[in-house]
Short mmCIF file of C-alpha atoms in Angstrom, two decimals:
data_model
loop_
_atom_site.label_atom_id
_atom_site.label_comp_id
_atom_site.label_asym_id
_atom_site.label_seq_id
_atom_site.Cartn_x
_atom_site.Cartn_y
_atom_site.Cartn_z
CA MET R 20 -45.97 -5.50 5.64
CA ALA R 21 -43.92 -2.70 4.08
CA ARG R 22 -40.78 -3.68 2.24
CA PRO R 23 -37.60 -2.46 4.03
CA THR R 24 -36.08 0.72 2.58
CA ARG R 25 -33.20 0.06 0.20
CA ARG R 26 -30.04 1.33 1.85
CA LYS R 27 -27.57 3.76 0.31
CA LEU R 28 -23.95 4.57 1.11
CA THR R 29 -21.63 7.52 1.59
CA LEU R 30 -18.15 6.17 0.87
CA ILE R 31 -15.21 8.15 2.29
CA SER R 32 -11.49 7.72 1.54
CA LEU R 33 -8.90 9.54 3.65
CA ASP R 34 -5.60 8.96 1.86
CA TRP R 35 -1.94 9.83 2.30
CA THR R 36 -0.91 10.96 -1.16
CA ARG R 37 2.19 11.85 -3.12
CA PRO R 38 2.26 14.76 -5.59
CA LYS R 39 1.51 12.70 -8.72
CA ASP R 40 -1.08 10.34 -7.18
CA PRO R 41 -4.43 9.91 -8.95
CA PRO R 42 -7.51 11.55 -7.37
CA LEU R 43 -8.87 8.12 -6.35
CA SER R 44 -6.81 5.45 -4.62
CA LEU R 45 -7.01 2.03 -6.26
CA GLY R 46 -8.52 0.39 -3.17
CA HIS R 47 -11.26 3.02 -2.88
CA ALA R 48 -11.97 2.77 -6.61
CA SER R 49 -12.22 -1.03 -6.46
CA ILE R 50 -14.77 -0.91 -3.62
CA LEU R 51 -16.75 1.80 -5.41
CA THR R 52 -16.75 -0.15 -8.68
CA ASN R 53 -18.18 -3.26 -7.05
CA LEU R 54 -20.88 -1.26 -5.26
CA LEU R 55 -21.94 0.51 -8.45
CA SER R 56 -21.89 -2.68 -10.52
CA ASN R 57 -24.36 -4.18 -8.01
CA GLY R 58 -26.74 -1.24 -8.20
CA VAL R 59 -25.89 0.45 -4.90
CA GLU R 60 -26.48 4.20 -4.79
CA VAL R 61 -23.20 5.72 -3.60
CA ASN R 62 -22.01 9.21 -2.72
CA ALA R 63 -18.21 8.90 -2.84
CA ASN R 64 -15.49 11.37 -2.01
CA ALA R 65 -11.79 11.31 -1.19
CA TRP R 66 -9.41 13.62 0.66
CA SER R 67 -5.65 13.69 1.15
CA VAL R 68 -4.96 14.01 4.88
CA ASN R 69 -1.42 15.27 4.29
CA ASN R 70 -2.64 18.14 2.13
CA PRO R 71 -2.23 21.42 4.07
CA ASN R 72 -5.76 22.37 2.99
CA PHE R 73 -7.33 19.26 4.52
CA PHE R 74 -9.90 19.90 7.25
CA VAL R 75 -11.95 17.23 8.99
CA GLN R 76 -14.92 19.58 8.98
CA ASP R 77 -15.05 19.34 5.16
CA VAL R 78 -15.49 15.57 5.47
CA LEU R 79 -18.18 15.95 8.11
CA ASP R 80 -20.02 18.54 6.02
CA PHE R 81 -20.06 16.15 3.06
CA ILE R 82 -21.37 13.30 5.21
CA PHE R 83 -24.13 15.36 6.83
CA ASP R 84 -25.12 16.99 3.53
CA ASN R 85 -25.97 13.48 2.30
CA ALA R 86 -27.42 12.19 5.57
CA ALA R 87 -30.67 10.22 5.59
CA SER R 88 -32.14 7.41 7.64
CA GLU R 89 -31.32 4.92 4.86
CA MET R 90 -27.83 6.37 4.22
CA ASP R 91 -24.91 4.55 5.84
CA VAL R 92 -21.36 5.91 5.84
CA ALA R 93 -18.22 3.79 5.33
CA LEU R 94 -14.64 4.88 6.00
CA GLY R 95 -11.29 3.14 5.64
CA ALA R 96 -9.13 3.24 8.77
CA PHE R 97 -5.36 3.29 8.20
CA VAL R 98 -2.34 4.24 10.26
CA TRP R 99 -2.10 7.65 8.59
CA ASN R 100 -5.71 8.69 9.30
CA GLU R 101 -6.29 7.14 12.72
CA ALA R 102 -6.73 10.45 14.55
CA HIS R 103 -9.16 11.73 11.92
CA ILE R 104 -11.21 8.53 12.03
CA HIS R 105 -11.68 8.93 15.77
CA GLU R 106 -12.69 12.58 15.42
CA ILE R 107 -15.15 11.87 12.60
CA THR R 108 -16.83 8.87 14.23
CA ARG R 109 -17.05 10.66 17.57
CA THR R 110 -18.74 13.65 15.92
CA LEU R 111 -21.12 11.43 13.95
CA LYS R 112 -22.24 9.77 17.16
CA LYS R 113 -22.51 13.07 19.05
CA GLU R 114 -24.59 14.66 16.28
CA ARG R 115 -26.81 11.55 16.01
CA TYR R 116 -25.98 10.59 12.43
CA PRO R 117 -29.06 8.60 11.33
CA GLY R 118 -27.35 5.79 9.40
CA ARG R 119 -24.82 3.13 10.33
CA VAL R 120 -21.15 4.07 10.69
CA ILE R 121 -19.02 1.37 9.03
CA LEU R 122 -15.24 1.03 9.40
CA GLY R 123 -12.86 -1.10 7.33
CA GLY R 124 -9.23 -0.83 6.26
CA ALA R 125 -5.97 -2.21 7.63
CA GLN R 126 -6.49 -0.87 11.16
CA ILE R 127 -9.66 -2.96 11.37
CA SER R 128 -8.50 -6.01 9.40
CA TYR R 129 -5.45 -6.64 11.56
CA LEU R 130 -7.27 -6.17 14.87
CA LYS R 131 -8.66 -9.57 15.75
CA LYS R 132 -10.39 -8.59 18.99
CA GLY R 133 -11.40 -5.52 20.95
CA LEU R 134 -12.67 -3.52 17.97
CA GLU R 135 -15.25 -1.62 20.00
CA GLY R 136 -12.62 -0.67 22.57
CA TYR R 137 -10.50 0.96 19.88
CA TYR R 138 -13.41 2.43 17.91
CA PRO R 139 -16.33 2.96 20.33
CA TYR R 140 -18.37 5.17 17.98
CA ALA R 141 -18.65 2.78 15.01
CA ASP R 142 -21.60 0.47 14.41
CA VAL R 143 -20.17 -2.04 11.91
CA PHE R 144 -16.67 -3.30 11.16
CA VAL R 145 -15.39 -5.07 8.05
CA ARG R 146 -12.22 -7.13 8.40
CA GLY R 147 -10.36 -8.05 5.22
CA TYR R 148 -11.09 -7.11 1.61
CA ALA R 149 -14.24 -4.99 1.65
CA GLU R 150 -15.50 -5.14 -1.95
CA GLU R 151 -17.95 -8.03 -1.60
CA ALA R 152 -18.63 -7.85 2.15
CA LEU R 153 -19.60 -4.17 2.04
CA THR R 154 -21.81 -4.70 -1.00
CA LYS R 155 -23.62 -7.60 0.68
CA LEU R 156 -24.08 -5.50 3.82
CA ILE R 157 -25.67 -2.57 1.99
CA LEU R 158 -27.86 -4.76 -0.22
CA SER R 159 -29.17 -6.85 2.67
CA GLN R 160 -32.77 -6.36 3.75
CA THR R 161 -31.75 -6.74 7.41
CA LEU R 162 -29.50 -4.59 9.58
CA HIS R 163 -27.37 -7.47 10.86
CA PRO R 164 -26.90 -10.02 8.07
CA VAL R 165 -24.44 -12.83 8.73
CA ILE R 166 -21.41 -12.04 6.51
CA ALA R 167 -17.93 -13.46 7.06
CA GLY R 168 -15.63 -10.71 8.33
CA VAL R 169 -18.45 -8.33 9.30
CA HIS R 170 -18.78 -7.55 13.01
CA TYR R 171 -21.60 -5.56 14.59
CA ALA R 172 -21.04 -3.47 17.70
CA GLY R 173 -22.60 -5.18 20.70
CA HIS R 174 -22.55 -8.63 19.09
CA PRO R 175 -20.14 -11.50 19.89
CA GLU R 176 -16.81 -11.23 18.07
CA LEU R 177 -15.88 -14.14 15.82
CA GLY R 178 -12.57 -12.70 14.53
CA LEU R 179 -13.35 -13.80 10.96
CA THR R 180 -11.98 -12.16 7.81
CA SER R 181 -13.99 -11.33 4.72
CA THR R 182 -12.91 -12.84 1.43
CA VAL R 183 -13.25 -11.68 -2.17
CA ASN R 184 -13.35 -13.60 -5.44
CA LEU R 185 -10.77 -11.74 -7.51
CA GLU R 186 -11.73 -13.83 -10.53
CA SER R 187 -15.10 -12.10 -10.74
CA LEU R 188 -14.32 -8.70 -9.23
CA PRO R 189 -15.09 -5.87 -11.71
CA SER R 190 -12.24 -3.63 -12.82
CA PRO R 191 -12.28 0.07 -11.87
CA PHE R 192 -10.39 0.79 -15.11
CA LEU R 193 -12.67 -1.12 -17.42
CA GLY R 194 -15.75 0.10 -15.53
CA GLY R 195 -14.83 3.75 -15.97
CA VAL R 196 -14.42 4.62 -12.28
CA ILE R 197 -10.74 5.34 -12.96
CA GLN R 198 -10.46 7.46 -16.07
CA PRO R 199 -7.45 7.45 -18.41
CA GLN R 200 -4.68 9.56 -16.88
CA GLN R 201 -0.92 9.99 -17.08
CA PHE R 202 -0.14 8.07 -13.87
CA ILE R 203 -1.96 5.06 -12.41
CA ARG R 204 -1.45 2.50 -9.68
CA TRP R 205 -2.27 -1.03 -10.81
CA GLU R 206 -2.47 -4.51 -9.28
CA THR R 207 -2.35 -7.99 -10.80
CA GLN R 208 -2.48 -9.96 -7.53
CA ARG R 209 -2.97 -9.49 -3.81
CA GLY R 210 -1.12 -10.89 -0.85
CA CYS R 211 2.48 -12.03 -0.60
CA PRO R 212 4.10 -15.47 -0.35
CA PHE R 213 6.60 -14.16 2.22
CA SER R 214 6.12 -13.33 5.91
CA CYS R 215 8.37 -10.39 6.77
CA SER R 216 7.64 -9.41 10.36
CA PHE R 217 7.38 -5.66 9.62
CA CYS R 218 4.96 -5.93 6.71
CA GLN R 219 1.16 -5.84 6.38
CA HIS R 220 1.17 -7.17 2.81
CA LYS R 221 0.37 -10.66 3.98
CA GLU R 222 -3.35 -11.30 4.07
CA ALA R 223 -5.28 -10.58 7.26
CA ASP R 224 -6.53 -14.13 6.79
CA ARG R 225 -3.26 -15.94 7.46
CA THR R 226 -4.45 -19.10 5.74
CA LYS R 227 -4.19 -17.25 2.41
CA LYS R 228 -0.86 -16.40 0.80
CA ARG R 229 -1.69 -14.79 -2.52
CA ARG R 230 -4.63 -14.32 -4.88
CA GLU R 231 -4.61 -13.39 -8.56
CA PHE R 232 -7.11 -11.53 -10.69
CA SER R 233 -8.55 -13.32 -13.70
CA ARG R 234 -6.38 -13.59 -16.79
CA ASP R 235 -9.08 -11.98 -18.95
CA ARG R 236 -9.37 -8.96 -16.67
CA ILE R 237 -5.62 -8.38 -16.51
CA LEU R 238 -5.15 -8.67 -20.27
CA GLN R 239 -8.06 -6.30 -20.87
CA GLU R 240 -6.47 -3.84 -18.44
CA VAL R 241 -3.20 -4.14 -20.36
CA ASP R 242 -5.12 -3.16 -23.50
CA TRP R 243 -6.70 -0.26 -21.58
CA ILE R 244 -3.26 0.96 -20.49
CA LEU R 245 -1.90 0.72 -24.03
CA SER R 246 -4.88 2.51 -25.60
CA SER R 247 -5.27 5.21 -22.94
CA ASN R 248 -1.84 6.80 -23.31
CA VAL R 249 -0.93 6.01 -19.70
CA ARG R 250 2.67 7.15 -19.27
CA ASP R 251 3.52 5.97 -15.75
CA VAL R 252 2.36 2.75 -14.03
CA ALA R 253 3.20 1.81 -10.45
CA VAL R 254 2.37 -1.86 -9.86
CA LEU R 255 1.27 -2.42 -6.26
CA ASP R 256 1.92 -6.19 -6.16
CA PRO R 257 4.31 -6.68 -3.21
CA THR R 258 6.30 -9.25 -5.24
CA PHE R 259 5.31 -8.90 -8.88
CA ASN R 260 7.66 -11.65 -10.06
CA SER R 261 6.16 -14.23 -7.69
CA GLY R 262 2.86 -14.43 -9.55
CA GLY R 263 1.84 -17.02 -12.08
CA ARG R 264 1.31 -14.61 -14.98
CA TYR R 265 3.95 -11.93 -14.59
CA LEU R 266 5.91 -12.92 -17.71
CA GLU R 267 2.76 -13.05 -19.83
CA ILE R 268 1.73 -9.59 -18.58
CA LEU R 269 5.11 -8.10 -19.46
CA LYS R 270 5.12 -9.77 -22.86
CA GLU R 271 1.71 -8.24 -23.62
CA LEU R 272 3.07 -4.81 -22.73
CA SER R 273 6.10 -5.43 -24.90
CA HIS R 274 4.03 -6.64 -27.87
CA GLY R 275 1.82 -3.57 -27.50
CA ARG R 276 4.90 -1.33 -27.61
CA PHE R 277 4.23 0.26 -24.24
CA ARG R 278 5.94 3.66 -24.34
CA GLY R 279 5.68 4.75 -20.73
CA LYS R 280 7.36 3.88 -17.46
CA ILE R 281 6.33 0.90 -15.32
CA SER R 282 7.68 0.26 -11.82
CA LEU R 283 7.70 -3.30 -10.48
CA GLN R 284 8.31 -4.42 -6.89
CA CYS R 285 10.31 -7.63 -7.20
CA ARG R 286 12.18 -10.19 -5.15
CA MET R 287 15.82 -10.39 -6.21
CA GLU R 288 16.11 -14.10 -5.49
CA MET R 289 13.29 -14.74 -7.99
CA VAL R 290 14.73 -12.72 -10.88
CA SER R 291 15.39 -14.91 -13.93
CA ALA R 292 17.18 -14.35 -17.21
CA GLU R 293 13.85 -14.70 -19.05
CA PHE R 294 12.35 -11.97 -16.88
CA LEU R 295 15.23 -9.61 -17.64
CA ASP R 296 14.96 -10.44 -21.35
CA VAL R 297 11.34 -9.27 -21.41
CA VAL R 298 12.23 -6.16 -19.42
CA GLU R 299 14.84 -5.33 -22.05
CA GLU R 300 12.22 -5.75 -24.76
CA ILE R 301 9.92 -3.24 -23.04
CA ASN R 302 12.86 -0.86 -22.64
CA GLN R 303 13.17 -0.62 -26.41
CA ASN R 304 10.08 1.61 -26.37
CA GLY R 305 9.43 2.41 -22.72
CA LYS R 306 11.12 2.09 -19.38
CA VAL R 307 10.99 -0.50 -16.59
CA VAL R 308 12.16 0.28 -13.08
CA LEU R 309 12.81 -2.71 -10.84
CA GLU R 310 12.22 -1.97 -7.16
CA PHE R 311 13.83 -4.29 -4.63
CA GLY R 312 12.99 -4.23 -0.93
CA LEU R 313 16.34 -5.30 0.48
CA GLN R 314 15.76 -3.62 3.89
CA THR R 315 19.13 -4.71 5.36
CA VAL R 316 22.25 -6.74 4.56
CA GLN R 317 22.94 -7.64 8.20
CA ARG R 318 22.28 -11.27 9.13
CA GLU R 319 21.14 -10.54 12.70
CA GLU R 320 18.72 -7.88 11.48
CA MET R 321 17.43 -10.16 8.71
CA LYS R 322 16.74 -12.89 11.23
CA VAL R 323 14.67 -10.77 13.60
CA ILE R 324 12.53 -9.28 10.79
CA GLN R 325 12.15 -12.66 9.05
CA ARG R 326 13.53 -11.20 5.82
CA SER R 327 16.35 -13.40 4.58
CA ASN R 328 18.37 -11.97 1.69
CA ASN R 329 20.68 -14.03 -0.51
CA LEU R 330 23.41 -11.44 -0.92
CA LYS R 331 25.32 -13.54 -3.45
CA LYS R 332 22.22 -13.66 -5.65
CA ALA R 333 21.63 -9.95 -5.04
CA ARG R 334 25.11 -9.10 -6.32
CA ILE R 335 24.55 -11.20 -9.43
CA VAL R 336 21.14 -9.66 -10.17
CA LEU R 337 22.30 -6.09 -9.61
CA ALA R 338 25.38 -6.65 -11.78
CA GLU R 339 23.19 -8.09 -14.54
CA THR R 340 20.67 -5.25 -14.41
CA LYS R 341 23.53 -2.78 -14.57
CA ARG R 342 25.01 -4.59 -17.59
CA ARG R 343 21.62 -4.54 -19.33
CA LYS R 344 21.03 -0.88 -18.38
CA ILE R 345 17.87 -1.76 -16.47
CA GLU R 346 17.06 0.86 -13.86
CA THR R 347 16.95 -0.28 -10.22
CA GLU R 348 15.77 1.12 -6.91
CA VAL R 349 16.49 -0.47 -3.53
CA SER R 350 14.69 0.35 -0.30
CA LEU R 351 16.19 0.01 3.18
CA ILE R 352 14.73 0.43 6.67
CA PHE R 353 16.35 2.24 9.59
CA GLY R 354 15.27 1.70 13.17
CA LEU R 355 15.29 -2.10 12.86
CA PRO R 356 15.80 -4.31 15.93
CA ARG R 357 19.53 -5.00 16.56
CA GLN R 358 20.50 -2.27 14.09
CA THR R 359 23.24 0.25 14.76
CA VAL R 360 24.36 3.35 12.90
CA SER R 361 27.33 1.46 11.48
CA SER R 362 25.26 -1.54 10.39
CA PHE R 363 22.81 0.79 8.61
CA GLU R 364 25.74 2.47 6.88
CA GLU R 365 26.98 -0.94 5.73
CA SER R 366 23.60 -1.62 4.10
CA ILE R 367 23.78 1.72 2.28
CA ASN R 368 27.35 1.04 1.16
CA PHE R 369 26.40 -2.41 -0.16
CA CYS R 370 23.83 -0.80 -2.44
CA LYS R 371 26.25 1.86 -3.63
CA GLU R 372 28.94 -0.72 -4.33
CA GLN R 373 26.53 -2.65 -6.56
CA GLY R 374 25.77 0.51 -8.56
CA VAL R 375 22.10 0.71 -7.58
CA ASP R 376 20.56 3.67 -9.40
CA ARG R 377 18.48 4.95 -6.49
CA ILE R 378 18.47 4.06 -2.81
CA HIS R 379 15.63 4.95 -0.45
CA ALA R 380 15.60 4.43 3.31
CA PHE R 381 12.53 4.73 5.51
CA PRO R 382 11.97 4.63 9.28
CA LEU R 383 10.51 1.48 10.77
CA MET R 384 6.80 1.67 11.60
CA LEU R 385 5.22 -0.98 13.79
CA LEU R 386 2.05 -1.65 11.85
CA ARG R 387 -0.93 -3.31 13.49
CA GLY R 388 -1.07 -7.06 12.96
CA THR R 389 2.62 -7.48 12.18
CA ALA R 390 4.92 -9.72 14.19
CA LEU R 391 7.16 -6.78 15.14
CA HIS R 392 4.15 -4.90 16.50
CA GLU R 393 3.40 -7.86 18.73
CA GLN R 394 7.06 -8.26 19.77
CA LYS R 395 7.91 -4.58 20.35
CA ASP R 396 8.06 -4.82 24.15
CA ASP R 397 10.23 -7.94 24.11
CA LEU R 398 12.57 -6.28 21.59
CA GLY R 399 12.70 -3.00 23.53
CA LEU R 400 11.44 -0.90 20.64
CA ASN R 401 10.33 2.61 21.62
CA GLU R 402 7.97 4.62 19.42
CA SER R 403 7.07 8.27 18.91
CA THR R 404 4.37 9.90 16.81
CA ASP R 405 5.60 13.50 16.93
CA SER R 406 7.54 14.31 13.74
CA MET R 407 8.14 17.85 15.01
CA THR R 408 10.81 16.41 17.33
CA PHE R 409 12.69 14.91 14.36
CA PRO R 410 14.76 17.85 13.05
CA GLY R 411 16.23 17.29 9.60
CA ILE R 412 14.19 14.22 8.71
CA GLU R 413 10.64 15.58 8.61
CA ASP R 414 10.19 14.08 5.13
CA ARG R 415 10.87 10.61 6.53
CA ALA R 416 8.96 10.71 9.83
CA GLN R 417 5.29 11.54 9.26
CA ILE R 418 3.23 13.28 11.92
CA ASP R 419 0.72 11.17 13.87
CA ILE R 420 2.28 7.94 12.59
CA PRO R 421 4.30 5.98 15.16
CA HIS R 422 7.93 5.30 14.31
CA VAL R 423 10.54 3.34 16.23
CA VAL R 424 12.97 5.97 17.53
CA SER R 425 15.17 3.99 19.93
CA SER R 426 16.04 0.46 20.96
CA PRO R 427 18.70 -1.39 22.99
CA THR R 428 21.14 -0.98 20.06
CA PHE R 429 20.56 2.68 19.10
CA SER R 430 19.62 5.84 20.99
CA PHE R 431 17.23 8.54 19.81
CA ASP R 432 20.20 10.69 18.71
CA GLU R 433 21.62 7.75 16.77
CA TRP R 434 18.21 7.22 15.17
CA LEU R 435 18.34 10.87 14.07
CA ASP R 436 21.80 10.21 12.61
CA MET R 437 20.37 7.32 10.57
CA GLY R 438 17.54 9.58 9.44
CA ARG R 439 20.00 12.17 8.22
CA MET R 440 21.93 9.45 6.40
CA ALA R 441 18.67 8.51 4.69
CA GLU R 442 18.10 12.14 3.72
CA ASP R 443 21.65 12.35 2.34
CA LEU R 444 20.75 9.64 -0.17
CA LYS R 445 18.86 12.34 -2.08
CA SER R 446 22.20 13.65 -3.33
CA TYR R 447 23.27 10.19 -4.46
CA ASN R 448 19.94 9.67 -6.19
CA ALA R 449 20.06 13.08 -7.86
CA LYS R 450 23.31 12.15 -9.58
CA SER R 451 21.74 8.93 -10.80
CA ILE R 452 18.65 10.77 -12.07
CA SER R 453 20.87 13.15 -13.97
CA ALA R 454 22.73 10.23 -15.55
CA GLN R 455 19.44 8.57 -16.47
CA SER R 456 17.77 11.70 -17.87
CA SER R 457 18.98 11.20 -21.41
CA TYR R 458 17.50 7.69 -21.37
CA THR R 459 14.20 8.92 -19.92
CA ASN R 460 13.91 11.58 -22.58
CA ASN R 461 13.96 8.85 -25.18
CA ILE R 462 10.58 7.46 -24.03
CA LYS R 463 8.40 8.06 -27.06
CA SER R 464 5.44 10.40 -26.81
#
């Protein structure tokens, strides 16, 4: 009996990028690294869907140029590429693509049932972290191996989520998939210990709160950052200062005289004096920016989004960072349940009164799998996906992505007012950037 043909993979990433983003997203690079380290033959490519030169046909041409009976294709489905995923999978089915069409990503992971109803042209679905599950799928000698989190079209749905052993997962930096470059995105842990009702950062497997990469890997990546002349690091950990090794990581950067900028998403209530001491040490050679997701200062709004803020602690932390000349950014959300124009303004004013260096405000999106997404009808939240109807706030409301634009406590016009208030923060931030420029120029080359 002939041995089954070894399968290969075309791996596609359709990203929403910012001007300085690396050519490969960290998630795509991590999946690719694990595939390559296990001997899978991969044709990988990535596109930015918000680039004006993006065309779906380019993606389809790449897929069909590599088509073969043993060649599967895998794509990540996210809120920003949903329309493109449907067009691509529909065309692949219509044109009789010979391999399996595999979908993963947040849109799949947070959909616990009805996958084939949402995505009728896909053959395989991967819920949860895809690194190990996708590798097992491609390496299997059968078309339908039993793998936790992998669902096959036409088979009974179990609603399971794939897991990954972060302790043994290979690094895309150390493996050479991500080359040394000026700006990188980096992670030291996954998941979040909190359960904000608007956020997808909690694991799709709700029994898991947070996972950390191995100490050896993280410390080797610190050495890679220090030796590769990386000048700007954005840490993707939702709450960097909730991990078990965050102080050790920062101390390693300090001891290595890191000379670039590193941005850390932190929880204000968890900021300690020791943490700020190490940040100050790094600032002797480089620059740390502490990013705080405050979202709102209104008690009623906090309650409904399950995001309690200790405002007394926030005032203390922001006063201390200001005294130590540690740069801060605070993010807010407009369009929240029970929010009004005046309550949003109060949140902005709170940040200004504390001397926050930069304030950013973004429209509420009801992401799949979040509590707010499930409660939107009960809360009376109305969505729109057409950014062309949002004059003056096009930079905030992204086309094809649903945003909450009205509720029982604010009209569409009032939502537009909040959007313009968010845009006006650019002027406030510009003044802060100007004040900080002399400090930034002191980062050693």
